[in-house]
Amino acid sequence: MAATPRRFFGASVTALLVVLAPAGAVAATVLVSEHVAAARVPAHAAPSVNRSDTSRGKGGGTARGLSVVHPASVGCYGTSCNGLQPDVEGCRSDAIQIGGISVTDPVADYTLWHSPACHSAWAEYDSKESSTRVERLEFMEQYGTNPDAYQISVAGSGNSQTPMVTWDDSVQMCDGTFVLPQYCTEWR
Amino acid sequence: MASTWPRLRLPVVSLLLAGLAVAVPQGAAVPRAAAAVEPAAATSGAHASIHRAALAAPDTALGSGWRSSTDVAVTGAGDENGYHLYVAREKDAFAWSTLATLRSSGPDLGVWTGQVCVTGSGRYAVAVYAPATAANVPALIEAGGLAAVVDIATGKARSVASGVQLAYFNPACGVGDRVLLTRAIGADEQQTDLLTVDAASAKVTQVRRIHGQLTTPVPAADADYGIAGGGLVRVSATGAVQQVARPHGTVFGIAATAGNGIDVISGIGRNAFVERYAKGSLRRIGTGPTDTLQLFGLPGGRDAVVGDVRAMPATVPGMLRLSADRQVAAVSAQGHLLAERVASRAVTEGVAASYGGRRGQDSALVDLTVRATRSGRLSSGAITTAQAPTLAVDVTAATDAAATSAAPGTSPAKAAPAPKPAAKPAPKPAVKAAASPAAVNDSTPTCAVPRNDPTIQPLQPSPNMVEWAVDQAVHGNLAVQKSMFKLAKIDGGGTVPAQVILGILAQESNLSQASFHAVPGDTGNPEISDYYGNRAPSGDHNVDVINYNNADCGYGIGQVTTGMSVGETLYTPAQQVAIASDYKANIAAAVNALIDKWNQLYTEPQGRLWVNSGDAAYIENWYLALWAYNTGYHASTDPKSGGYWGVGWLNNPANNSYPYNRHRFLADYNDATHPSDWSYEERVMGWIEVPQKKGDGDAYAKPNFAADKGGGSLYLPNDADGWPRQFCEVGINNCDPLAATNADPCPAENSTCWWKGHEIWTGCPHGCSTEVLTYGAGSSEPPLQRIYPLACDDIPLGQDQYIIDGVVAPIVYDLNDTNQYALGCGVHPSNGKFTLRLSSPAGSQWQYGEVDLHQLGAGFQGHIWFTHVYPPNPAMTGDNTLHKVVGTWTPDLDTTRTYDVIVHVPSHGGAYATADYVIQADPRATGDSSKQDCILDQRSNGADKWKYLGAYTLKPGAQVMLSNVGDGLAQGTVDIAYDAMAFIPINGPGHKCNTDF
């Protein structure tokens, strides 16, 4: 399941951001497709949606819906997180791991993360060995349209992560370029 | 005004619907048709499938030798699942079974129609088939059909060509396994491509360009022949035509014998003439009535005349003579059986099909009436369509191949998603500068309003609502006409008779605003015609090219086309969305579009085009506007018209593309199965005269019929002198009404044939018909007549031993923004996310995966997605490159615990008995071992219900997936639904997979 051959989606990469990985160990070049750069939203465009549900059901059954409360501290929600960094926006605090793989050449972990508070997802690369790699967070709109990707180039060892995308999308993480794919997580 | 062309009441089925022959021993007395009808099979239900319309008492009906007979009959009929071929063998007492199903993978194509002939060897059936709605699109009539060869022994079907003509003479079988297909070239059909097919290899072996209109081709022993300019012509190896003889009347049938020449049937008024061309000359064999005498080519180098054969000689070498008292659909290879009537209820029931209770994958019943020629015994019954070898021509794959060949050297690049059509409010403005330089638009529909957008879910109205809206719209009384679509003014004054609009809506869409998948009361995707484009560049040998740039973009109930492509500015985006999503807006736009055609004719600077009294109040006077509604009007001021003006040649009733022996459209309701035998205006007038059916009644009111016709029918050109040449006038359109009946009245077949001027065939008011309004001005919209009840109720959790009191039960809806639920159920926010991933690898060719994806206002709270179950690609386990759809439900879970997982099964839209739901309980785990599954039967017998997937211990991030790739038996016809899912926290073991909730 891990090594799924990939086809090139043709996400043309037109904007280039250089950031320092928070861990500081790896210099990461983040390539973000054009529309995301353009659609970069003001920080703290926090959700106004009240996600708490109302009761349903009858009789003795359970009757409450889920109640999701966003920490006031997060800086974005859903599509407003697109292209933003999870650490900067405070999205790591409640993150859960929703997928991942480990590989041995180089020794590295690939992890998909989801923050319920930010309603977002991102990918993390954690390498124990020095290597020059390209990592991608692939995503497509909720009902299967317009696949796209965030791509980062990493050099050295250590930890780096992709920008975030809304949790509404399908997401997976892949190692390697579109042309020469190596490993991918399953879709989430 | 006395009619010289009586309205023919005998049903006509296209001559070539079945090309098999008759085998009464030559010289034997032809029995008169027996009067007794033996109901050998019940007309409905289980009995039908058992008897399959077989002849009872076959020793008597067929003669004692029937068990050892090799005679076989083949015919065809279509429904929403495709065009089906049926076969009946005499050794089975002519019990019918399904031979093959032909279709394509295009979206929302509705009911299929087709025609079939059998090759001279008797081994192959050759079919030309297309969605019935193709008959509304001139470019598709000319070149929108698919062609396939089917092995009669095995049912194996092979695709031969796309982009072939939809005409009564296509396909054309003859001697041997050589078959001819035609493709009309040019808007006036001034040229013809003649495709030669070798049925044995299922290959097009040659394409010849004929510089003229060639009809009724036939592959004879020595050469190919056909009719051009009214004469019998021989087609040379290079496509040059040479006239060899001139038949007596207008030819409507032709057949080649192996050793006795070519037989031709033609008509002059009521009289038909059968002639034989042999040894360089044409001589008459016999005569009969035009309305019942038919000519069929037969396997084995023979042919047959069928019908009222009293004026035919008993013995003609190579020709069988078979008696019938009506036109027939098919003749068996040896002539022992006539298939008199073959009618799919999917067509004959019209909008009533929705009321018939067919669901999901069910095929429509086919009503058959057959006659044993030896005894004259009749048998009638209804047969069901069984699983059969299926050929699903993948139009998207063809598109893909075209794109690849058009851009050699590019990567296998479905690469850059092309721009999404305008109206979709995409959260991420999709597209990047394309990496693919593909010159052909191979993937992106060019129509302005997309499919599968949850914000665009038109309601399928019930017919009473449609009639109400039309009655209001023609008088400007719809609310939407006060704002968005102000009623246009008719030049000369007056209003459009309501029945004219109702006739258009019936012909264009069967009164459907949403796609045919939606029954009244459902929402669905908009009905959009010809999403897939059509044909090869003319002259190109590659007949398998389909290009979305040729898409028609006709939307909704009126198939409003103008202004509905990306980039057109006639309508604002809001108006475009309204036309796609609101049946009232669509009708208002359709009324204006028709008025626009009327006004164009009225204001032609070179002089008005009009008929009869020209008063808009009379239905007959809209004949030309209907003509132009379909093919447009060529104004004298249009520089593209090249100095000519008028209404086009394609819809001129004098055009030889239409069979001379046709009766009035819908004189037999089964006429709707082969609409391309009539011009567009003839068809709409037919739907006015014979309303669409709804259950037991009519879907809308008939008009006040012309008094001169006894109040029983319209007064149409084929009631009058000169039919079908009323729109021919020397000096006006180069079309000679007095040309001999055996001549083409407008042999140029080009813009010189465009008609203009004034034609009178009836006098108003006594010879004209007027509207009847069922709903008075300003009356309110009548209630929706739903087919299925809405499933708005909450989950009836009730008492259950396992449920943990007071703990939340997340529900994951199939729309993440539950404000998009459109049927008014009052839906709560979703407690998780639902996603779809299209094609395989996911997203790689998502546009193709979307082709057969549909949304429907069914299921929990009124929305589901559904697609069809596809087989894996060869050598791909569980994967289908183009059509794979994976739905995923991911609940928002805040802790790990055990849940009873339940899924909603909709009353319609899901019919897959072995839907394999895959549960990923731990999102961090990978591989097959981390997955559990539940195989669930989605068949719900028409009722909404919840079913258990079973109990699972789920971690936060857990998900459930459902793929539409089946076990290989599925052929893209069985519905698979994606509806809501809920996760009930429990203590204890919980419930088992596939049990009812």
PDB file of C-alpha atoms in Angstrom, chain A residues 1 4-12 14 33-36 39 50-68 79 82 96-101 114 119 139-148 165-171 186-188, chain B residues 412 414-417 420 424 427-430 432-433 435 454 794-795 797-799 803-811 813-816 828-831 833-838 841-846 850 865 890 892 894 920 923-928 931 956-957 959:
ATOM      1  CA  MET A   1       0.000   0.000   0.000  1.00  0.00           C
ATOM      2  CA  THR A   4       1.849   3.610  -4.869  1.00  0.00           C
ATOM      3  CA  PRO A   5       3.122   4.805  -8.207  1.00  0.00           C
ATOM      4  CA  ARG A   6       2.007   8.335  -8.746  1.00  0.00           C
ATOM      5  CA  ARG A   7       1.100  10.263 -11.779  1.00  0.00           C
ATOM      6  CA  PHE A   8       1.868  13.848 -12.300  1.00  0.00           C
ATOM      7  CA  PHE A   9      -1.109  15.979 -11.453  1.00  0.00           C
ATOM      8  CA  GLY A  10       0.260  18.955 -13.198  1.00  0.00           C
ATOM      9  CA  ALA A  11      -0.052  21.270 -10.267  1.00  0.00           C
ATOM     10  CA  SER A  12       1.966  24.015 -11.773  1.00  0.00           C
ATOM     11  CA  THR A  14       4.279  29.392  -9.594  1.00  0.00           C
ATOM     12  CA  SER A  33       0.723  26.859  -5.986  1.00  0.00           C
ATOM     13  CA  GLU A  34      -0.346  30.230  -7.153  1.00  0.00           C
ATOM     14  CA  HIS A  35      -3.890  30.367  -5.991  1.00  0.00           C
ATOM     15  CA  VAL A  36      -2.990  29.614  -2.445  1.00  0.00           C
ATOM     16  CA  ALA A  39      -5.760  33.453  -1.380  1.00  0.00           C
ATOM     17  CA  ASN A  50     -21.029  27.008  15.388  1.00  0.00           C
ATOM     18  CA  ARG A  51     -20.203  23.388  14.950  1.00  0.00           C
ATOM     19  CA  SER A  52     -22.056  22.216  17.986  1.00  0.00           C
ATOM     20  CA  ASP A  53     -24.844  19.947  17.044  1.00  0.00           C
ATOM     21  CA  THR A  54     -28.337  19.697  18.284  1.00  0.00           C
ATOM     22  CA  SER A  55     -30.059  16.733  19.667  1.00  0.00           C
ATOM     23  CA  ARG A  56     -31.539  14.017  17.599  1.00  0.00           C
ATOM     24  CA  GLY A  57     -32.995  10.669  18.225  1.00  0.00           C
ATOM     25  CA  LYS A  58     -35.848   9.418  20.244  1.00  0.00           C
ATOM     26  CA  GLY A  59     -36.621   7.269  23.167  1.00  0.00           C
ATOM     27  CA  GLY A  60     -33.812   6.070  25.304  1.00  0.00           C
ATOM     28  CA  GLY A  61     -31.157   6.451  22.704  1.00  0.00           C
ATOM     29  CA  THR A  62     -28.386   8.922  22.733  1.00  0.00           C
ATOM     30  CA  ALA A  63     -29.538  12.192  21.536  1.00  0.00           C
ATOM     31  CA  ARG A  64     -26.779  14.716  21.501  1.00  0.00           C
ATOM     32  CA  GLY A  65     -24.668  15.592  18.571  1.00  0.00           C
ATOM     33  CA  LEU A  66     -20.983  16.226  18.770  1.00  0.00           C
ATOM     34  CA  SER A  67     -19.910  19.494  20.175  1.00  0.00           C
ATOM     35  CA  VAL A  68     -16.680  20.810  18.763  1.00  0.00           C
ATOM     36  CA  THR A  79     -10.092  26.954   3.979  1.00  0.00           C
ATOM     37  CA  ASN A  82      -4.911  26.848   3.257  1.00  0.00           C
ATOM     38  CA  ILE A  96      -4.127  13.917  15.903  1.00  0.00           C
ATOM     39  CA  GLN A  97      -2.159  11.590  13.718  1.00  0.00           C
ATOM     40  CA  ILE A  98      -4.351  10.298  10.919  1.00  0.00           C
ATOM     41  CA  GLY A  99      -1.911   8.399   8.764  1.00  0.00           C
ATOM     42  CA  GLY A 100       1.704   7.743   8.150  1.00  0.00           C
ATOM     43  CA  ILE A 101       4.425   5.457   6.985  1.00  0.00           C
ATOM     44  CA  HIS A 114      -5.315  16.692  11.461  1.00  0.00           C
ATOM     45  CA  HIS A 119     -10.283  21.927  10.700  1.00  0.00           C
ATOM     46  CA  PHE A 139      -5.182  17.183  -1.732  1.00  0.00           C
ATOM     47  CA  MET A 140      -8.352  17.423  -3.738  1.00  0.00           C
ATOM     48  CA  GLU A 141     -11.653  19.113  -3.142  1.00  0.00           C
ATOM     49  CA  GLN A 142     -14.209  17.302  -1.033  1.00  0.00           C
ATOM     50  CA  TYR A 143     -16.116  15.725  -3.903  1.00  0.00           C
ATOM     51  CA  GLY A 144     -13.084  14.767  -5.920  1.00  0.00           C
ATOM     52  CA  THR A 145     -12.362  17.766  -8.087  1.00  0.00           C
ATOM     53  CA  ASN A 146      -9.246  19.812  -8.757  1.00  0.00           C
ATOM     54  CA  PRO A 147      -6.394  17.827  -7.231  1.00  0.00           C
ATOM     55  CA  ASP A 148      -3.448  19.945  -6.177  1.00  0.00           C
ATOM     56  CA  VAL A 165      -5.060  22.566   3.754  1.00  0.00           C
ATOM     57  CA  THR A 166      -8.685  22.421   4.819  1.00  0.00           C
ATOM     58  CA  TRP A 167      -9.837  19.170   6.398  1.00  0.00           C
ATOM     59  CA  ASP A 168     -12.782  19.219   3.990  1.00  0.00           C
ATOM     60  CA  ASP A 169     -10.376  18.015   1.302  1.00  0.00           C
ATOM     61  CA  SER A 170      -9.043  14.532   0.799  1.00  0.00           C
ATOM     62  CA  VAL A 171      -5.387  14.522   1.766  1.00  0.00           C
ATOM     63  CA  GLU A 186      -3.190   6.362   2.236  1.00  0.00           C
ATOM     64  CA  TRP A 187      -5.784   9.027   1.547  1.00  0.00           C
ATOM     65  CA  ARG A 188      -7.600  10.525   4.454  1.00  0.00           C
TER      66      ARG A 188
ATOM     67  CA  PRO B 412       0.331  10.998 -20.410  1.00  0.00           C
ATOM     68  CA  LYS B 414      -4.397  14.382 -18.018  1.00  0.00           C
ATOM     69  CA  ALA B 415      -2.067  16.582 -16.223  1.00  0.00           C
ATOM     70  CA  ALA B 416      -3.364  20.025 -15.757  1.00  0.00           C
ATOM     71  CA  PRO B 417      -6.966  20.171 -14.858  1.00  0.00           C
ATOM     72  CA  LYS B 420     -13.688  24.538 -14.343  1.00  0.00           C
ATOM     73  CA  LYS B 424     -19.061  26.844  -9.944  1.00  0.00           C
ATOM     74  CA  PRO B 427     -13.434  27.446  -3.017  1.00  0.00           C
ATOM     75  CA  LYS B 428     -10.041  27.256  -4.610  1.00  0.00           C
ATOM     76  CA  PRO B 429      -9.917  28.971  -7.967  1.00  0.00           C
ATOM     77  CA  ALA B 430      -8.617  25.886  -9.459  1.00  0.00           C
ATOM     78  CA  LYS B 432      -2.797  26.742 -12.865  1.00  0.00           C
ATOM     79  CA  ALA B 433      -1.203  27.558 -16.113  1.00  0.00           C
ATOM     80  CA  ALA B 435       1.252  22.026 -18.216  1.00  0.00           C
ATOM     81  CA  PRO B 454     -24.394  20.748  -4.568  1.00  0.00           C
ATOM     82  CA  ASP B 794     -34.389  11.673  12.527  1.00  0.00           C
ATOM     83  CA  ILE B 795     -32.715   8.387  13.188  1.00  0.00           C
ATOM     84  CA  LEU B 797     -32.726   5.255  17.846  1.00  0.00           C
ATOM     85  CA  GLY B 798     -35.397   3.898  20.110  1.00  0.00           C
ATOM     86  CA  GLN B 799     -34.501   1.447  22.823  1.00  0.00           C
ATOM     87  CA  ILE B 803     -26.696   2.123  23.268  1.00  0.00           C
ATOM     88  CA  ILE B 804     -24.937   4.207  25.880  1.00  0.00           C
ATOM     89  CA  ASP B 805     -27.340   6.739  27.204  1.00  0.00           C
ATOM     90  CA  GLY B 806     -26.351  10.326  26.920  1.00  0.00           C
ATOM     91  CA  VAL B 807     -23.394   9.860  24.614  1.00  0.00           C
ATOM     92  CA  VAL B 808     -23.200  11.618  21.290  1.00  0.00           C
ATOM     93  CA  ALA B 809     -23.891   9.776  18.045  1.00  0.00           C
ATOM     94  CA  PRO B 810     -22.128  11.553  15.211  1.00  0.00           C
ATOM     95  CA  ILE B 811     -23.861  11.616  11.860  1.00  0.00           C
ATOM     96  CA  TYR B 813     -23.848  13.474   5.919  1.00  0.00           C
ATOM     97  CA  ASP B 814     -22.842  13.080   2.297  1.00  0.00           C
ATOM     98  CA  LEU B 815     -22.808  16.864   1.938  1.00  0.00           C
ATOM     99  CA  ASN B 816     -20.411  18.561   4.330  1.00  0.00           C
ATOM    100  CA  HIS B 828     -28.285  19.537  11.250  1.00  0.00           C
ATOM    101  CA  PRO B 829     -24.592  20.205  10.751  1.00  0.00           C
ATOM    102  CA  SER B 830     -22.542  17.180   9.811  1.00  0.00           C
ATOM    103  CA  ASN B 831     -20.408  15.566  12.504  1.00  0.00           C
ATOM    104  CA  LYS B 833     -16.493  14.846   6.691  1.00  0.00           C
ATOM    105  CA  PHE B 834     -17.505  12.996   3.584  1.00  0.00           C
ATOM    106  CA  THR B 835     -15.234  12.931   0.577  1.00  0.00           C
ATOM    107  CA  LEU B 836     -15.243  11.469  -2.890  1.00  0.00           C
ATOM    108  CA  ARG B 837     -12.123  10.550  -4.797  1.00  0.00           C
ATOM    109  CA  LEU B 838     -12.427   9.964  -8.506  1.00  0.00           C
ATOM    110  CA  PRO B 841      -4.888   6.680  -8.977  1.00  0.00           C
ATOM    111  CA  ALA B 842      -7.177   9.068  -7.158  1.00  0.00           C
ATOM    112  CA  GLY B 843      -7.417  12.379  -8.924  1.00  0.00           C
ATOM    113  CA  SER B 844      -5.251  11.394 -11.869  1.00  0.00           C
ATOM    114  CA  GLN B 845      -8.185  11.539 -14.287  1.00  0.00           C
ATOM    115  CA  TRP B 846     -10.856  12.959 -12.065  1.00  0.00           C
ATOM    116  CA  GLU B 850     -17.000  12.549 -12.633  1.00  0.00           C
ATOM    117  CA  TRP B 865     -24.396  10.667  -4.500  1.00  0.00           C
ATOM    118  CA  THR B 890     -14.747  10.309   8.560  1.00  0.00           C
ATOM    119  CA  ASP B 892     -15.372  13.606  14.270  1.00  0.00           C
ATOM    120  CA  ASP B 894     -12.933  12.640  20.244  1.00  0.00           C
ATOM    121  CA  GLN B 920     -10.346   1.727   8.835  1.00  0.00           C
ATOM    122  CA  PRO B 923      -6.139   5.757  10.933  1.00  0.00           C
ATOM    123  CA  ARG B 924      -2.456   5.318  11.712  1.00  0.00           C
ATOM    124  CA  ALA B 925      -2.422   1.729  10.578  1.00  0.00           C
ATOM    125  CA  THR B 926      -1.717   0.923   6.953  1.00  0.00           C
ATOM    126  CA  GLY B 927      -2.222  -1.930   4.597  1.00  0.00           C
ATOM    127  CA  ASP B 928      -4.964  -4.424   4.042  1.00  0.00           C
ATOM    128  CA  LYS B 931      -9.010  -2.901   7.394  1.00  0.00           C
ATOM    129  CA  PRO B 956     -10.217   9.383  16.303  1.00  0.00           C
ATOM    130  CA  GLY B 957      -9.604   9.755  12.590  1.00  0.00           C
ATOM    131  CA  GLN B 959     -13.067   6.207   8.490  1.00  0.00           C
TER     132      GLN B 959
END
